[in-house]
Coordinates of C-alpha atoms in Angstrom, one line a residue:
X2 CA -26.9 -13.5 -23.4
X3 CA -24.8 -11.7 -25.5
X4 CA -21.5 -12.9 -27.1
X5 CA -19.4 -11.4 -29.8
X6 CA -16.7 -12.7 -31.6
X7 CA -13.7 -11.8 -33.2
X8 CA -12.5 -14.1 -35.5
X9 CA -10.9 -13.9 -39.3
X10 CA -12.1 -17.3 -40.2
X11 CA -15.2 -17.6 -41.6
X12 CA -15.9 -20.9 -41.1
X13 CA -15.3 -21.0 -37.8
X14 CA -17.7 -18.3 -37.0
X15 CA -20.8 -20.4 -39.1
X16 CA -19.6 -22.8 -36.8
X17 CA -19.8 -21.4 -33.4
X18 CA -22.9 -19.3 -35.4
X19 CA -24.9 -22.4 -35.4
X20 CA -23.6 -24.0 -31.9
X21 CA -24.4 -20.8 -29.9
X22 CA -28.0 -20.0 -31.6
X23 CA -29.0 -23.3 -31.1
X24 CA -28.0 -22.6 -27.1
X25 CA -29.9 -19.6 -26.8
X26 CA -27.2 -17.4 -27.2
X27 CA -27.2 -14.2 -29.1
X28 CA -24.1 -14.0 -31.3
X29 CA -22.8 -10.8 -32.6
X30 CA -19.2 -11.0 -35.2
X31 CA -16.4 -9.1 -36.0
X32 CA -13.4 -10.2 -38.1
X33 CA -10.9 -7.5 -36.9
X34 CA -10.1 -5.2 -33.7
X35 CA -11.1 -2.3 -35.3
X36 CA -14.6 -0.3 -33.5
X37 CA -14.5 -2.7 -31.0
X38 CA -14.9 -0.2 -28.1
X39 CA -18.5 0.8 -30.4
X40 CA -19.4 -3.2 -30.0
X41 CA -19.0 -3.6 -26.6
X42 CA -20.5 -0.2 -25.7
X43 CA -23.9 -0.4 -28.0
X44 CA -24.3 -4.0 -28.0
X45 CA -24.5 -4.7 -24.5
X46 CA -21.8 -7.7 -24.7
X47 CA -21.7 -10.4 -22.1
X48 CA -19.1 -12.5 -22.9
X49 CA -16.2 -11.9 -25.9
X50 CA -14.8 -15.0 -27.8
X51 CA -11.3 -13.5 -28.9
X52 CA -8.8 -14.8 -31.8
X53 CA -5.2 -13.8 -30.6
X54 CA -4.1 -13.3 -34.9
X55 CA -6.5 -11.1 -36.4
X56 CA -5.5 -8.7 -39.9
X57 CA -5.4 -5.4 -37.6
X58 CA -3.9 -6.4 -34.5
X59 CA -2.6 -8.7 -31.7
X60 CA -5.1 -10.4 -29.8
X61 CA -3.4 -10.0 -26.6
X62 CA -2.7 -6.1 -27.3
X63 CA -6.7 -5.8 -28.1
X64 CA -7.9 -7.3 -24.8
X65 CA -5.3 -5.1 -22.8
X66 CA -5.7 -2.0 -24.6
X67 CA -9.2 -1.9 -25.4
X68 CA -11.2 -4.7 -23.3
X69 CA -10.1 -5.7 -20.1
X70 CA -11.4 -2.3 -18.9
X71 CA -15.1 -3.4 -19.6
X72 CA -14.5 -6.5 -16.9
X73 CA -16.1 -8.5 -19.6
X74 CA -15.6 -12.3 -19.2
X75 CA -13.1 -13.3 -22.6
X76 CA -12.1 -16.6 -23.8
X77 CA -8.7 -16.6 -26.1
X78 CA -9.4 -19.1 -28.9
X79 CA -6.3 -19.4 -30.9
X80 CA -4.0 -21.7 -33.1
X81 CA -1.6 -20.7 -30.7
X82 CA -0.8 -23.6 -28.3
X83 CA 2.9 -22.7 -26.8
X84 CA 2.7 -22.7 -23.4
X85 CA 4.4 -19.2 -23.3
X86 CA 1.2 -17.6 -25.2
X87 CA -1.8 -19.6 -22.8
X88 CA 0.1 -18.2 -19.5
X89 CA 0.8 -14.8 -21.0
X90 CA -3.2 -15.2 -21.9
X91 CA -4.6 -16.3 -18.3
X92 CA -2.1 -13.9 -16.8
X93 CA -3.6 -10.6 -18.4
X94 CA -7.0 -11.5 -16.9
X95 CA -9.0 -13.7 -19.7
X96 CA -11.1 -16.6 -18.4
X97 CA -10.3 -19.5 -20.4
X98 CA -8.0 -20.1 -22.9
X99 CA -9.4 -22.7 -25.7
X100 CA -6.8 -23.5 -29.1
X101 CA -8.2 -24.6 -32.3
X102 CA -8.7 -27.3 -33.4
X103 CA -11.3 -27.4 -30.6
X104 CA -14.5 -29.7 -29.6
X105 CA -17.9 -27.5 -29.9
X106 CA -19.3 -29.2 -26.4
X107 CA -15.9 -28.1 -24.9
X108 CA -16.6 -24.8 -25.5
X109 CA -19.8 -24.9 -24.9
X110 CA -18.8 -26.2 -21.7
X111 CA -16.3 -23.5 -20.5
X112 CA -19.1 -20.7 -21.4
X113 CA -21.9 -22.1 -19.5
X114 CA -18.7 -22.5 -16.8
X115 CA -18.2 -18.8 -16.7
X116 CA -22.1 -17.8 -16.7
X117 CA -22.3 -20.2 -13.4
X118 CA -19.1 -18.6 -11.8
X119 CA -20.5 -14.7 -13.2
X120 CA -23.9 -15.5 -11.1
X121 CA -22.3 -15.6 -8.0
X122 CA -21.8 -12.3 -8.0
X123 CA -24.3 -10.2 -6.7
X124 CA -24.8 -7.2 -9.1
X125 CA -27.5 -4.5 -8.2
X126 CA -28.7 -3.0 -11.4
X127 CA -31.1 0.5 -10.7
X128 CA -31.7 1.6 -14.5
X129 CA -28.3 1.8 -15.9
X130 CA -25.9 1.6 -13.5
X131 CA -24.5 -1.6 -12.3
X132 CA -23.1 -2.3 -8.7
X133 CA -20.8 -5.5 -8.8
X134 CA -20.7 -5.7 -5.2
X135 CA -18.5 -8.6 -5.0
X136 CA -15.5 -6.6 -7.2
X137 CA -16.7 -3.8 -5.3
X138 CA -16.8 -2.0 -8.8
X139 CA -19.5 0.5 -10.4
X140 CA -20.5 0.4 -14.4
X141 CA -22.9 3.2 -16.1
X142 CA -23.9 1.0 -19.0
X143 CA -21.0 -1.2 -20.1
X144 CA -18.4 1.9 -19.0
X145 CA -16.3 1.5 -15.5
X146 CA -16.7 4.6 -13.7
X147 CA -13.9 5.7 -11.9
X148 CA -14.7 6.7 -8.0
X149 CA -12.9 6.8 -5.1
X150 CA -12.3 4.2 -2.8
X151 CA -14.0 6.4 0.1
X152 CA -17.1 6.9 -2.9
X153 CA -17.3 3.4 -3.8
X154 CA -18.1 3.0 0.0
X155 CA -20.6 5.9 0.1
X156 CA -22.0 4.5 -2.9
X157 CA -21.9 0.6 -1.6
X158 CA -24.3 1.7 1.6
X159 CA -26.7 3.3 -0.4
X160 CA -26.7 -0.2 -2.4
X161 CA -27.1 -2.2 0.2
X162 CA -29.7 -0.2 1.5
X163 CA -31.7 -0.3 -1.8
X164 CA -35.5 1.7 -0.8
X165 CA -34.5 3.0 2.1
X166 CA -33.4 5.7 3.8
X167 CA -29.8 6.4 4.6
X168 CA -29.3 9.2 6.9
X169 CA -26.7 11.8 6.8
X170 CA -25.9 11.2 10.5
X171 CA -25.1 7.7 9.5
X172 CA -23.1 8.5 6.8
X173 CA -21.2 11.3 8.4
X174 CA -20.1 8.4 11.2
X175 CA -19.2 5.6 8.8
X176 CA -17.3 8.0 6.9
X177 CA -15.5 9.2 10.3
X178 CA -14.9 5.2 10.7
X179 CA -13.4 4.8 7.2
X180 CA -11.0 7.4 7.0
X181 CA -10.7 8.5 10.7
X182 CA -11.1 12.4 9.5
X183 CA -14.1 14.8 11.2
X184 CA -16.9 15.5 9.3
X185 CA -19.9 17.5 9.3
X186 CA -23.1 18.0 6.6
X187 CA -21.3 20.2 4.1
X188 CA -19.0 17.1 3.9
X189 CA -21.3 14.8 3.2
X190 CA -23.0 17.1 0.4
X191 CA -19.9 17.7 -1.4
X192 CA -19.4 14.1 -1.9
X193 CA -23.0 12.8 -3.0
X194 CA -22.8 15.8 -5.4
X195 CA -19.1 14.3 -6.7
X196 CA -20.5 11.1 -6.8
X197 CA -23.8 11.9 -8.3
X198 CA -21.7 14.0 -11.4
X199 CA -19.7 11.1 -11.7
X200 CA -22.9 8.9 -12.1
X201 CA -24.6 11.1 -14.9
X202 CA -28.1 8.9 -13.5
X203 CA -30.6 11.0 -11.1
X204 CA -30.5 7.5 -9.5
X205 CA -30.0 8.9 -5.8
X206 CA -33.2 10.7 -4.3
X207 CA -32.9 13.2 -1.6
X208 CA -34.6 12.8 1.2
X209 CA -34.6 16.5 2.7
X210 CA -33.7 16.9 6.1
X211 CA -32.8 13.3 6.7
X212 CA -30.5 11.7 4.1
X213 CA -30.6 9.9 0.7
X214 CA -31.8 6.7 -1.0
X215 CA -31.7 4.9 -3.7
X216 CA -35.4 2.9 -5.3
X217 CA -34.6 -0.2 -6.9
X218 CA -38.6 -0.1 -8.7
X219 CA -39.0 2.8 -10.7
X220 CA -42.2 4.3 -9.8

């Protein structure tokens, strides 16, 4: 598992450095905001450990601006105990909110807390597109595509259906269910092409003549 941090102090990070290695954890460290859209892209991050005063920018404003779109777990560690600042913290989204000084097995603790709550999702990976079917939400690498609701669904019973077929009569009726609209073939092809663009990933095969599927194993 991947976890980066960004943190100005130094010592802290040795700190955490050692903590986290010695837990199996993979620890990657930056000591300001800037790039970080480049970390969590090509790094593959699990899990961001975030200090709210950094030398380039608010902590708050980074994880609204630049991270909560990733729907990557993030703990605020902070000097910054007002009451004001951990409710403004929880409320935009972040997981836990730890201030320094703070006990090592504590946070420990509230990390191994968020893997256990994050592995209750169920999450279809098929090369690099991620289905978080719980959130109901669809990643291409570490990147939130944006679909729409009636694609999501398309997309969801092709999922859930992972090596086998789906046929078009089936979808041409759940899509009649969903939106209460008539449809017919063409309809159906416009939208696996939309969400197939969308996508970028020749993830979903054509089956010709009866419908589509999507193979979990590559072949």
């Amino acid at each position: 598992m991947k976890i980066l941090l960004i943190e100005d102090d130094v010592t802290i990070y040795k700190g955490l450095k050692y903590l986290l290695e010695q837990n199996k954890f993979e620890l990657i460290y930056i000591n300001r905001g800037k790039e970080i859209e480049k970390y969590i892209v090509e790094s593959g991050i699990d899990l961001i450990i975030l200090d709210i005063t950094l030398p380039d920018c608010n902590g708050f404003d980074l994880y609204k601006n630049e991270i909560k779109k990733f729907d990557i777990p993030t703990i605020f560690l902070t000097a910054k105990d007002e009451e004001d600042d951990i409710v403004k913290g929880l409320e935009l989204g972040a997981e836990e909110y730890i201030t320094k000084p703070f006990l090592n097995k504590e946070l420990l603790a509230r990390i191994n807390k968020i893997i256990r709550r994050q592995k209750k999702n169920t999450i279809i990976t098929v090369k690099n597109i991620k289905f978080d079917i719980d959130k109901m939400v669809v990643y291409r690498e570490n990147e939130l595509l944006n679909l729409t609701s009636l694609e999501i669904k398309i997309l969801y019973l092709l999922f859930s259906n992972i090596n086998k077929v789906v046929t078009r009569d089936s979808i041409i009726e759940k899509i009649w269910e969903w939106t209460g609209n008539d449809v017919n073939d063409n309809t159906v092809t416009v939208y696996l092409k939309r969400i197939r663009k969308k996508l970028q990933t020749d993830i979903i095969l054509t089956i010709k003549g009866i419908g589509y599927r999507i193979d979990k194993d590559e072949k």
